Amino acid sequence: MSKQLMTLHKVEQDKERLAAQQLQLAEQDVQQNRLRLQSVSDYRLEYMKRLNDRSIQGIDSATYSHFHAFISKLDNASEQVEIALSQAKALVKQRKKLWLAQRQKVQAVEKLMEKYRVKEQQLANKREQKMFDEIAGQQFIRQRYQ
């Protein structure tokens, strides 16, 4: 097999591995943002329950304003995490396309390598057949003259 073809295959496989790693990192980022979003949502829900419990007991306006301001901050944090999640999902799509494209390149090189291997095998078979034909021809000539 051609050394150039084998080198090309190794290079393309290395690129594919790198693309797969980048895809995996992007997917991990999506998962982390989902967890962050869930955490912020859970914390907001817990804080709303505290506000409700305090409201039942009676709450002054300053404390209510404090609760309300903090809930607004949690809502803002939730929006920021949703934006980050959306961006992370877009990055996953992009990296998946890149990985698939690189995978196709690797498969194309592998197909080319297989064609090259088959061609080499056919040539080897022809050489072998030619050698057997020559031996058979020489044996025939020897038998004829003996």
PDB file of N, CA, C and O in Angstrom, residues 114-130:
ATOM      1  N   GLU A 114      -8.897   0.516   0.122  1.00  0.00           N
ATOM      2  CA  GLU A 114      -9.422  -0.811  -0.228  1.00  0.00           C
ATOM      3  C   GLU A 114      -9.283  -1.062  -1.731  1.00  0.00           C
ATOM      4  O   GLU A 114      -8.876  -2.152  -2.151  1.00  0.00           O
ATOM      5  N   LYS A 115      -9.591  -0.071  -2.543  1.00  0.00           N
ATOM      6  CA  LYS A 115      -9.424  -0.209  -3.995  1.00  0.00           C
ATOM      7  C   LYS A 115      -7.961  -0.472  -4.336  1.00  0.00           C
ATOM      8  O   LYS A 115      -7.658  -1.310  -5.177  1.00  0.00           O
ATOM      9  N   TYR A 116      -7.080   0.254  -3.688  1.00  0.00           N
ATOM     10  CA  TYR A 116      -5.646   0.097  -3.918  1.00  0.00           C
ATOM     11  C   TYR A 116      -5.204  -1.312  -3.519  1.00  0.00           C
ATOM     12  O   TYR A 116      -4.442  -1.959  -4.227  1.00  0.00           O
ATOM     13  N   ARG A 117      -5.712  -1.795  -2.376  1.00  0.00           N
ATOM     14  CA  ARG A 117      -5.370  -3.137  -1.895  1.00  0.00           C
ATOM     15  C   ARG A 117      -5.859  -4.199  -2.876  1.00  0.00           C
ATOM     16  O   ARG A 117      -5.139  -5.145  -3.209  1.00  0.00           O
ATOM     17  N   VAL A 118      -7.090  -4.036  -3.368  1.00  0.00           N
ATOM     18  CA  VAL A 118      -7.653  -4.989  -4.332  1.00  0.00           C
ATOM     19  C   VAL A 118      -6.825  -4.986  -5.613  1.00  0.00           C
ATOM     20  O   VAL A 118      -6.507  -6.043  -6.166  1.00  0.00           O
ATOM     21  N   LYS A 119      -6.452  -3.793  -6.073  1.00  0.00           N
ATOM     22  CA  LYS A 119      -5.647  -3.687  -7.290  1.00  0.00           C
ATOM     23  C   LYS A 119      -4.296  -4.365  -7.099  1.00  0.00           C
ATOM     24  O   LYS A 119      -3.830  -5.097  -7.974  1.00  0.00           O
ATOM     25  N   GLU A 120      -3.661  -4.123  -5.948  1.00  0.00           N
ATOM     26  CA  GLU A 120      -2.381  -4.771  -5.660  1.00  0.00           C
ATOM     27  C   GLU A 120      -2.529  -6.284  -5.631  1.00  0.00           C
ATOM     28  O   GLU A 120      -1.670  -7.015  -6.128  1.00  0.00           O
ATOM     29  N   GLN A 121      -3.618  -6.767  -5.041  1.00  0.00           N
ATOM     30  CA  GLN A 121      -3.866  -8.214  -4.958  1.00  0.00           C
ATOM     31  C   GLN A 121      -4.067  -8.794  -6.353  1.00  0.00           C
ATOM     32  O   GLN A 121      -3.555  -9.866  -6.670  1.00  0.00           O
ATOM     33  N   GLN A 122      -4.796  -8.084  -7.203  1.00  0.00           N
ATOM     34  CA  GLN A 122      -5.010  -8.546  -8.571  1.00  0.00           C
ATOM     35  C   GLN A 122      -3.685  -8.622  -9.335  1.00  0.00           C
ATOM     36  O   GLN A 122      -3.444  -9.580 -10.064  1.00  0.00           O
ATOM     37  N   LEU A 123      -2.834  -7.601  -9.157  1.00  0.00           N
ATOM     38  CA  LEU A 123      -1.522  -7.621  -9.808  1.00  0.00           C
ATOM     39  C   LEU A 123      -0.678  -8.778  -9.306  1.00  0.00           C
ATOM     40  O   LEU A 123      -0.002  -9.451 -10.083  1.00  0.00           O
ATOM     41  N   ALA A 124      -0.714  -9.019  -7.999  1.00  0.00           N
ATOM     42  CA  ALA A 124       0.042 -10.136  -7.424  1.00  0.00           C
ATOM     43  C   ALA A 124      -0.477 -11.463  -7.976  1.00  0.00           C
ATOM     44  O   ALA A 124       0.304 -12.363  -8.304  1.00  0.00           O
ATOM     45  N   ASN A 125      -1.797 -11.575  -8.100  1.00  0.00           N
ATOM     46  CA  ASN A 125      -2.390 -12.798  -8.650  1.00  0.00           C
ATOM     47  C   ASN A 125      -1.956 -12.996 -10.100  1.00  0.00           C
ATOM     48  O   ASN A 125      -1.668 -14.125 -10.523  1.00  0.00           O
ATOM     49  N   LYS A 126      -1.920 -11.913 -10.887  1.00  0.00           N
ATOM     50  CA  LYS A 126      -1.489 -12.007 -12.284  1.00  0.00           C
ATOM     51  C   LYS A 126      -0.028 -12.437 -12.381  1.00  0.00           C
ATOM     52  O   LYS A 126       0.325 -13.275 -13.227  1.00  0.00           O
ATOM     53  N   ARG A 127       0.821 -11.852 -11.520  1.00  0.00           N
ATOM     54  CA  ARG A 127       2.239 -12.230 -11.523  1.00  0.00           C
ATOM     55  C   ARG A 127       2.398 -13.711 -11.170  1.00  0.00           C
ATOM     56  O   ARG A 127       3.179 -14.433 -11.779  1.00  0.00           O
ATOM     57  N   GLU A 128       1.642 -14.134 -10.175  1.00  0.00           N
ATOM     58  CA  GLU A 128       1.702 -15.532  -9.760  1.00  0.00           C
ATOM     59  C   GLU A 128       1.226 -16.450 -10.887  1.00  0.00           C
ATOM     60  O   GLU A 128       1.849 -17.473 -11.179  1.00  0.00           O
ATOM     61  N   GLN A 129       0.129 -16.064 -11.526  1.00  0.00           N
ATOM     62  CA  GLN A 129      -0.401 -16.868 -12.628  1.00  0.00           C
ATOM     63  C   GLN A 129       0.599 -16.919 -13.780  1.00  0.00           C
ATOM     64  O   GLN A 129       0.814 -17.972 -14.376  1.00  0.00           O
ATOM     65  N   LYS A 130       1.237 -15.792 -14.069  1.00  0.00           N
ATOM     66  CA  LYS A 130       2.242 -15.734 -15.139  1.00  0.00           C
ATOM     67  C   LYS A 130       3.405 -16.668 -14.809  1.00  0.00           C
ATOM     68  O   LYS A 130       3.904 -17.398 -15.680  1.00  0.00           O
TER      69      LYS A 130
END
